[in-house]
PDB file of C-alpha atoms in Angstrom:
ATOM      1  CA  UNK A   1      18.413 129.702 270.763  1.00 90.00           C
ATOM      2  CA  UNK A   2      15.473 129.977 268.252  1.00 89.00           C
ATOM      3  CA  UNK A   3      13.670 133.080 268.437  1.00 95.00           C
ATOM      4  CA  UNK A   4      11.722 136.248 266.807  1.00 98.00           C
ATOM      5  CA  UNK A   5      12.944 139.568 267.814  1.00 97.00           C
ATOM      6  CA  UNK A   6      11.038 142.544 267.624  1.00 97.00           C
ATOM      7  CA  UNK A   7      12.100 145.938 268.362  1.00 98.00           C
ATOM      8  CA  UNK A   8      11.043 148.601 270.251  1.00 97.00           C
ATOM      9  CA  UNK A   9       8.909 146.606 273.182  1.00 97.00           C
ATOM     10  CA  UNK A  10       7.143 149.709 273.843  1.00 97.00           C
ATOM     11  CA  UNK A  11       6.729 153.136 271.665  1.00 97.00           C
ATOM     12  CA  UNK A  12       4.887 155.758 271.682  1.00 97.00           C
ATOM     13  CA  UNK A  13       4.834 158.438 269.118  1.00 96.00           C
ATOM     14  CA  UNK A  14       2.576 161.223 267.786  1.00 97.00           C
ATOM     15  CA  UNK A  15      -0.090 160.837 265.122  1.00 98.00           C
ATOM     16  CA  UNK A  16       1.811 161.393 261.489  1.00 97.00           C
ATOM     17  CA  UNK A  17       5.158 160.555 262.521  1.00 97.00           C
ATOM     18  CA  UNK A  18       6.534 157.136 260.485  1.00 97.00           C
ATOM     19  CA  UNK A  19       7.417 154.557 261.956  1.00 98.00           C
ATOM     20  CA  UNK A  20       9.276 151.199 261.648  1.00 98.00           C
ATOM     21  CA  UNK A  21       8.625 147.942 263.813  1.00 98.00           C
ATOM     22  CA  UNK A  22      11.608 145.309 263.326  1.00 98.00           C
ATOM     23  CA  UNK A  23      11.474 141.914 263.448  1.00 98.00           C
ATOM     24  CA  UNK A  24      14.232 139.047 262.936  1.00 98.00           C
ATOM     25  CA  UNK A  25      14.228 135.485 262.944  1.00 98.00           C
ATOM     26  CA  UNK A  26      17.009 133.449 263.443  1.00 97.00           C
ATOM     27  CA  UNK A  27      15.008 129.783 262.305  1.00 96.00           C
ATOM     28  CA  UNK A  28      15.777 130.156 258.315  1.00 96.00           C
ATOM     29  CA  UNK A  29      11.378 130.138 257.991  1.00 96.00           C
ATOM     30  CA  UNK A  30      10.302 130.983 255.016  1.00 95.00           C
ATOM     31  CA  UNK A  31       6.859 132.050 256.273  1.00 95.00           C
ATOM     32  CA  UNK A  32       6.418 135.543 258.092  1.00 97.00           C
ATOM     33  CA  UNK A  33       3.890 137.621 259.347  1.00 97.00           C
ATOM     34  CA  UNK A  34       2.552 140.906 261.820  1.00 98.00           C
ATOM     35  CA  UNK A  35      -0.141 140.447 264.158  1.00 98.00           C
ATOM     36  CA  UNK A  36      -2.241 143.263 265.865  1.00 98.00           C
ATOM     37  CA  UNK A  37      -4.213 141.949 269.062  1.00 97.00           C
ATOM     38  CA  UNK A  38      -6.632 143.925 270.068  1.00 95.00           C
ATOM     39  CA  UNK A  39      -8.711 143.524 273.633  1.00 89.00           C
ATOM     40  CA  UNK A  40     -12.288 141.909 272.302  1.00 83.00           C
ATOM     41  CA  UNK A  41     -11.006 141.306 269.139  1.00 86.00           C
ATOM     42  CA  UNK A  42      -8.098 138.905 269.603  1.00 88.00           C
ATOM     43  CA  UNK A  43      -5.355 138.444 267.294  1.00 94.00           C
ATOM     44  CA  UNK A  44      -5.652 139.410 263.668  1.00 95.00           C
ATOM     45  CA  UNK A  45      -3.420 138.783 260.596  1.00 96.00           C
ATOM     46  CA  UNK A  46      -2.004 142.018 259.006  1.00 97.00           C
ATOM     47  CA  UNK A  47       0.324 140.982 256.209  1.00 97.00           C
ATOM     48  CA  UNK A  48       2.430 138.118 255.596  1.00 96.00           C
ATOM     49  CA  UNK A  49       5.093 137.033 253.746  1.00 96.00           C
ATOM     50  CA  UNK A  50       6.006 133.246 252.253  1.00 94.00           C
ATOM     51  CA  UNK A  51       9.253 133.763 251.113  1.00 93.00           C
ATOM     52  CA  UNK A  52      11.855 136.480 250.019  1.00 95.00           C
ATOM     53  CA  UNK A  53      10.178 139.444 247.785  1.00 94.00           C
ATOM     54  CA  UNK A  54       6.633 137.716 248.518  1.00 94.00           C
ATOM     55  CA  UNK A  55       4.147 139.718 250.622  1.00 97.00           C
ATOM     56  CA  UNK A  56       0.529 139.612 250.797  1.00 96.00           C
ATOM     57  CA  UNK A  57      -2.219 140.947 253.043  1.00 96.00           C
ATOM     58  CA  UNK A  58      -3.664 139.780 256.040  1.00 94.00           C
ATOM     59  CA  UNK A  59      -7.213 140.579 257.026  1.00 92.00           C
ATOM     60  CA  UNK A  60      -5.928 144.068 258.488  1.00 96.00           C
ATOM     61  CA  UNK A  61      -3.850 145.249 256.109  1.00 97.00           C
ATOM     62  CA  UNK A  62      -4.900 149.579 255.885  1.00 97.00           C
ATOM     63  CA  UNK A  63      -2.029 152.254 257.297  1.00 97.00           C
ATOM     64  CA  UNK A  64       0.713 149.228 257.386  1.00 98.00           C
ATOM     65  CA  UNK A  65       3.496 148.387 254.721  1.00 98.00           C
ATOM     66  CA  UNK A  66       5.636 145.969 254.968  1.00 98.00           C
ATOM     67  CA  UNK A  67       8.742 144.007 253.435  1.00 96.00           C
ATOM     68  CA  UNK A  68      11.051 141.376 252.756  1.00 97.00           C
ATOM     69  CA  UNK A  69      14.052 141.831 251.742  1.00 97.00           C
ATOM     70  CA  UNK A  70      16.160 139.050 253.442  1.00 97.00           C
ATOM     71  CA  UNK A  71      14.848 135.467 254.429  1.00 97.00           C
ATOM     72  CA  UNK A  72      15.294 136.584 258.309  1.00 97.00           C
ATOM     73  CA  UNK A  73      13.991 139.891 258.493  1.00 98.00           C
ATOM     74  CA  UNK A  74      10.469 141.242 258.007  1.00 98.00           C
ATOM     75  CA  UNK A  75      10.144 144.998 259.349  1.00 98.00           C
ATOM     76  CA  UNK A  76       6.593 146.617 259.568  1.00 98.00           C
ATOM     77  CA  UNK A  77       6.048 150.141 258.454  1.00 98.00           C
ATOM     78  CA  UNK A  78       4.048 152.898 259.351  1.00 98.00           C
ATOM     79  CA  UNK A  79       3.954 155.257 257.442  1.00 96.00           C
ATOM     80  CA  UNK A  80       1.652 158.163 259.102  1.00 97.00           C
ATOM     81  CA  UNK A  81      -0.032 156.077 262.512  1.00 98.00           C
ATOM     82  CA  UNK A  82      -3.121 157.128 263.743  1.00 98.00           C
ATOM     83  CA  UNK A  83      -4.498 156.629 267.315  1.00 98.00           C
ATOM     84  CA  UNK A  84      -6.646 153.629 265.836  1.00 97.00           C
ATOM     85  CA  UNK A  85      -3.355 151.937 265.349  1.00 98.00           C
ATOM     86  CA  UNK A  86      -2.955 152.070 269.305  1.00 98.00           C
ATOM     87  CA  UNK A  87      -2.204 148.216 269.933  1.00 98.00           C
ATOM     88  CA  UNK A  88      -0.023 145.673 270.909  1.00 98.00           C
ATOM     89  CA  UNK A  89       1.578 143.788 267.357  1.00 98.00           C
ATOM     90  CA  UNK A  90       3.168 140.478 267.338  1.00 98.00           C
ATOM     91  CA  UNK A  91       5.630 139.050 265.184  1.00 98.00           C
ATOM     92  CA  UNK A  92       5.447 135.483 263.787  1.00 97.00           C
ATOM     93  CA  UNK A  93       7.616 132.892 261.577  1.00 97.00           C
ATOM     94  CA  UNK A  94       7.234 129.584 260.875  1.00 95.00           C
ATOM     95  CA  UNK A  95       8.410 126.798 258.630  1.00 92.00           C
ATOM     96  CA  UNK A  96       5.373 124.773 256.185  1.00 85.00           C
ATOM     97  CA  UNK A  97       2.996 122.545 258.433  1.00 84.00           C
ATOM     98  CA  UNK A  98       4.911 123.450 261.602  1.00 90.00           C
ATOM     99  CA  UNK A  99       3.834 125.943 264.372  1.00 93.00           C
ATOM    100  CA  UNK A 100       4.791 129.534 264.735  1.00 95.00           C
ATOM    101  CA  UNK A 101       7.068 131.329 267.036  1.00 97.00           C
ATOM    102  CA  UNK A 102       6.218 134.597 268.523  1.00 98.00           C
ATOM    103  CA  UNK A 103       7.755 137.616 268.913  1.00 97.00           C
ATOM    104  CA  UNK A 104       7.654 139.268 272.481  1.00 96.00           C
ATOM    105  CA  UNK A 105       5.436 141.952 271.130  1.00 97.00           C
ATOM    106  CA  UNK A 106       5.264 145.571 270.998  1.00 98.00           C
ATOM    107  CA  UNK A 107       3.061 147.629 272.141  1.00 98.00           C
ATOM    108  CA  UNK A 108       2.647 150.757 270.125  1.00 98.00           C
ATOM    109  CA  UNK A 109       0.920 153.930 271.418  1.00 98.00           C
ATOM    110  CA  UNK A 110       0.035 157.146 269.238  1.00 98.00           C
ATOM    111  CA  UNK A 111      -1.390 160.258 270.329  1.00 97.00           C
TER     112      UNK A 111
ATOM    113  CA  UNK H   1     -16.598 134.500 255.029  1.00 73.00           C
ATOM    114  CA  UNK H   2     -14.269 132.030 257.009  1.00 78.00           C
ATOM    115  CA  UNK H   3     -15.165 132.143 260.921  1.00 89.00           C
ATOM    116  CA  UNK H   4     -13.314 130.440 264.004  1.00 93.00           C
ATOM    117  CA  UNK H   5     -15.113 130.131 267.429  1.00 94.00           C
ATOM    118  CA  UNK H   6     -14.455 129.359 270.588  1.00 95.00           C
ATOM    119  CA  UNK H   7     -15.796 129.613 273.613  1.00 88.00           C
ATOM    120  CA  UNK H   8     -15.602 132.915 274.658  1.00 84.00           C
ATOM    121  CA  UNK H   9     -16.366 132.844 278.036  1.00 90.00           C
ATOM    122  CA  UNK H  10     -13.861 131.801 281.000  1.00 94.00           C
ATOM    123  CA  UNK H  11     -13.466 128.295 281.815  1.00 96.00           C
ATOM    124  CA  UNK H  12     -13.147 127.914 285.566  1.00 97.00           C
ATOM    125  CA  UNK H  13     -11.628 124.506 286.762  1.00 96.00           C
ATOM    126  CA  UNK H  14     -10.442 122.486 289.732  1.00 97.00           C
ATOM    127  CA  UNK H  15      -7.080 121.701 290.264  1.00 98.00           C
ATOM    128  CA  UNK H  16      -6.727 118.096 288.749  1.00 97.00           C
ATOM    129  CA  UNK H  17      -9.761 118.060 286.501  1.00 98.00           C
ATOM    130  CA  UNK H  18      -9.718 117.575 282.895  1.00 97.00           C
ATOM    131  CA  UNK H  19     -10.321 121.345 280.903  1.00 97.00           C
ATOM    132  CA  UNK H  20     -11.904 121.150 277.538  1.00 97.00           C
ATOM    133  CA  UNK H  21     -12.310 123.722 275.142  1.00 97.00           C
ATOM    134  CA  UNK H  22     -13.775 124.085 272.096  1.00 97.00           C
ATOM    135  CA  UNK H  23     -12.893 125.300 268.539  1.00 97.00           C
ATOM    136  CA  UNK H  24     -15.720 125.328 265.731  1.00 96.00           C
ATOM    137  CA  UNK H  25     -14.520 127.082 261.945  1.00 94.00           C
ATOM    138  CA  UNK H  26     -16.721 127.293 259.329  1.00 90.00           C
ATOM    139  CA  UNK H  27     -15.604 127.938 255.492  1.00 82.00           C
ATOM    140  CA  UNK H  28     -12.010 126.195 256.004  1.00 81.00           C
ATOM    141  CA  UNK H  29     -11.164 123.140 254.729  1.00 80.00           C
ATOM    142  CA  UNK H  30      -8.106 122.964 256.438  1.00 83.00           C
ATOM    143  CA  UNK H  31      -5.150 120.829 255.600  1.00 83.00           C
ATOM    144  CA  UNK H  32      -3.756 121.117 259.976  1.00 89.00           C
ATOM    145  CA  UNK H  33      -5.151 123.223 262.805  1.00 93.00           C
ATOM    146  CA  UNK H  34      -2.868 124.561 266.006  1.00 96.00           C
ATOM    147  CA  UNK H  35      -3.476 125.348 269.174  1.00 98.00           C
ATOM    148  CA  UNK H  36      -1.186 127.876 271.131  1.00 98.00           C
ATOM    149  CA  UNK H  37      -1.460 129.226 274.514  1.00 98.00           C
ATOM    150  CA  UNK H  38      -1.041 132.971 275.638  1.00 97.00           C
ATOM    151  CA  UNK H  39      -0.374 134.821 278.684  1.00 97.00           C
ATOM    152  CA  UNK H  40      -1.455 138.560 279.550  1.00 92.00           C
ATOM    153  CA  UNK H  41       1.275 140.773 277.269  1.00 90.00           C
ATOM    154  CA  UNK H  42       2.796 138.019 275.920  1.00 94.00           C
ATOM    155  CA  UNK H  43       3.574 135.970 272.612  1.00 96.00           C
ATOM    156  CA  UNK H  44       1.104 133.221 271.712  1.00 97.00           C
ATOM    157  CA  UNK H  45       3.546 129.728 272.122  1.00 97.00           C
ATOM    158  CA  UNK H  46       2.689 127.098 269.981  1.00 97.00           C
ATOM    159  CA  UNK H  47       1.215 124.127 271.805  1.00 98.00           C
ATOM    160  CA  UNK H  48      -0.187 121.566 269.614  1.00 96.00           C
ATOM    161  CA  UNK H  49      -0.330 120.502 265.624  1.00 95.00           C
ATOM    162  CA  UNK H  50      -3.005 117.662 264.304  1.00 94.00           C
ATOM    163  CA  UNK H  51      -3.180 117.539 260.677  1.00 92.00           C
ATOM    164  CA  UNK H  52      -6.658 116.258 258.454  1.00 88.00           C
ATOM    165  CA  UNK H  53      -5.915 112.620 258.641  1.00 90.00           C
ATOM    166  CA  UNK H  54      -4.983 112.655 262.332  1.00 91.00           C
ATOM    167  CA  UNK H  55      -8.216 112.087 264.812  1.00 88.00           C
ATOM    168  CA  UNK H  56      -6.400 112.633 267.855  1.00 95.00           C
ATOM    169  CA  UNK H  57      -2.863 113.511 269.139  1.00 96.00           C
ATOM    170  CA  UNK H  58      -1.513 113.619 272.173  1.00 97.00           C
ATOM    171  CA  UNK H  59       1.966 115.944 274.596  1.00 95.00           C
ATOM    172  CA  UNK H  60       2.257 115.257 277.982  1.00 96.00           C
ATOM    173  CA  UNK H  61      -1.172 116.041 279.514  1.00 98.00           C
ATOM    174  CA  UNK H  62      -2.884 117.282 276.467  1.00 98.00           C
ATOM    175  CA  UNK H  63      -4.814 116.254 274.147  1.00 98.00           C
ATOM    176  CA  UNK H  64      -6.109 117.599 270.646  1.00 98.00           C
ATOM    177  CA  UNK H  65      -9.603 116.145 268.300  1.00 96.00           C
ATOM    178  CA  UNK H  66      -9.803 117.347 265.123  1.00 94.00           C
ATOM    179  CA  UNK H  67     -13.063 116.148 263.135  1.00 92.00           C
ATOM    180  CA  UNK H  68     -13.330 117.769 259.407  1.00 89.00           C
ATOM    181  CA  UNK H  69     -16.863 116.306 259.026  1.00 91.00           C
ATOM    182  CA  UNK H  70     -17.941 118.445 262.165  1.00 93.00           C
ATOM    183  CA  UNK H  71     -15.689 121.112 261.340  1.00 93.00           C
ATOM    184  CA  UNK H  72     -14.204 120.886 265.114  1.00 95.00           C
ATOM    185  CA  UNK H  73     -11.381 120.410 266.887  1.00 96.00           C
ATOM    186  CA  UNK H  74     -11.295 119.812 270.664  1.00 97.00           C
ATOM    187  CA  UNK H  75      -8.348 120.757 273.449  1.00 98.00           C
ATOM    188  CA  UNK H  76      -8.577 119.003 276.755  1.00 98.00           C
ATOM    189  CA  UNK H  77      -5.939 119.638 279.682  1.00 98.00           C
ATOM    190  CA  UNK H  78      -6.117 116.218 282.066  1.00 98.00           C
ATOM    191  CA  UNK H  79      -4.680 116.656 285.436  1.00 98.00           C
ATOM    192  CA  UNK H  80      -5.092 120.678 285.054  1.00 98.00           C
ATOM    193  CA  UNK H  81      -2.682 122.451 287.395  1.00 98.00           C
ATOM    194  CA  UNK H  82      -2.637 126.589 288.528  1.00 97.00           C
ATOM    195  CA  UNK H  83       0.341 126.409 285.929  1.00 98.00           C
ATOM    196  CA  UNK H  84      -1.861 126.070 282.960  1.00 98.00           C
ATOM    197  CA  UNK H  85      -4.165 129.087 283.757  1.00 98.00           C
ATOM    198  CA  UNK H  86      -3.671 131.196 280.616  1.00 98.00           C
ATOM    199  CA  UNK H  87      -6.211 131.727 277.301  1.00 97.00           C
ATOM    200  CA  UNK H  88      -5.921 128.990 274.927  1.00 98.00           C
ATOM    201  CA  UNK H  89      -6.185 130.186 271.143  1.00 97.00           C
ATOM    202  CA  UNK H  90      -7.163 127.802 267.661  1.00 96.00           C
ATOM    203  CA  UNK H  91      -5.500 128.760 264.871  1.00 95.00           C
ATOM    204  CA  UNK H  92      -6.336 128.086 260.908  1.00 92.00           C
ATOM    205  CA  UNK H  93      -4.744 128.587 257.613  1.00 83.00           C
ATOM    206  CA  UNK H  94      -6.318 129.545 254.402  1.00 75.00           C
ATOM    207  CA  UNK H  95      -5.161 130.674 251.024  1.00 73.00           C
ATOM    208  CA  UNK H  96      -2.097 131.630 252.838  1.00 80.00           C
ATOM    209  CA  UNK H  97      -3.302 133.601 255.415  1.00 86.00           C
ATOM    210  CA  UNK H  98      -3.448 132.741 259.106  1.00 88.00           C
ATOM    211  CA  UNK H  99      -6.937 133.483 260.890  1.00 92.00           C
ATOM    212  CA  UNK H 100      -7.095 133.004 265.003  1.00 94.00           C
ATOM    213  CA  UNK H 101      -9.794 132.301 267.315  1.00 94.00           C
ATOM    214  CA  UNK H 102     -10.640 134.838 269.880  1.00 94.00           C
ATOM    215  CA  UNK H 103      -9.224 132.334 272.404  1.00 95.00           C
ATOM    216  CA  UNK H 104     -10.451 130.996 275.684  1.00 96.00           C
ATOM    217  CA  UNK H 105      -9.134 131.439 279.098  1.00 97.00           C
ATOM    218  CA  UNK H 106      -8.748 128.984 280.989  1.00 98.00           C
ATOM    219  CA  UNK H 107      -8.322 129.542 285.086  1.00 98.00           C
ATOM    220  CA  UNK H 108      -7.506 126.535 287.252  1.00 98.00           C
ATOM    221  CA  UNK H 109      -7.853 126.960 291.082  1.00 97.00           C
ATOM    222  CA  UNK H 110      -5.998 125.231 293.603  1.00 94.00           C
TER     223      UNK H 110
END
């Protein structure tokens, strides 16, 4: 079955403490990317990837890091969260010109 | 800057009616646009494609516009069921990245 993975579906951890926010696709896309949605301010783009070793920022990009290693794999990283990071991310990957498939989210607490 | 909108207040229908929403961008000149549908705490799931030189195109009951001299593209649910009650979201690319609309929901009563 196609799909995205992520992993954890929920967290919540303490302001400081890195982080890491999996996410796997088992499609061969090259394109990849991490969404934060935010109530009032809808989706937004954080960074994204279009191929292997090729990462760029999205229009969110501050207190993330990413990477991409392998084709299917694109984890998110935070390195010290703050409680303005409080928000539920998405997952996406897709091939050129096609549409994207969606992770099941995760929705990431800090205190 | 490059700006999507859509209409963001709720779109209250009768079961059976055609739903039509709206998506406007400004500072795109986009080779496709999609439209995707989301549910509370879930995944956006791709709905719809229509690339530049496509004026219309069509999956089961809906059915997308795209105009690139009016810089919109319109979404229209015929026969609209309590089923498609969910908030509908545009989506563009540019220089790579992917920008979304802020969505519109879309509630159909019985």
């Amino acid at each position: 079955e196609a799909q995205v993975t992520q992993n954890p579906r929920y967290l919540i951890t303490v302001t400081g403490k890195k982080l890491t926010v999996t996410c796997s696709q088992n499609m061969n896309h090259e394109y990849m990317s991490w969404y934060r949605q935010d109530p009032g301010l809808g989706l937004r783009q954080i960074y994204y990837s279009m191929n292997v070793e090729v990462t760029d920022k999205g229009d969110v990009p501050e207190g993330y890091k990413v990477s991409r290693k392998e084709k299917r794999n694109f984890p998110l990283i935070l390195e010290s969260p703050s409680p303005n990071q409080t928000s539920l991310y998405f997952c996406a990957s897709s091939s050129p010109g096609q549409g994207a498939f969606f992770g099941q989210g995760t929705r990431l607490t800090v205190v | 800057s490059q700006k999507i909108e859509q209409n963001s207040e709720a779109l209250n229908i009768q079961e059976g009616k055609t739903a039509t929403l709206t998506c406007n961008y400004t500072n795109y000149s986009p080779a496709y646009l999609q439209w995707y549908r989301q549910d509370p705490g879930r995944g956006p799931v791709f709905l719809l494609l229509i690339r530049e030189n496509e004026k219309e195109k069509r999956k089961e009951r809906l059915k997308v516009t795209f105009d690139t001299t009016l810089k919109q593209s319109l979404f229209h649910i015929t026969a609209s069921q309590p089923a498609d009650s969910a908030t509908y979201l545009c989506a563009l690319r540019g220089w790579g990245k992917f920008q979304f609309g802020a969505g519109t929901q879309v509630v159909v009563t019985p």
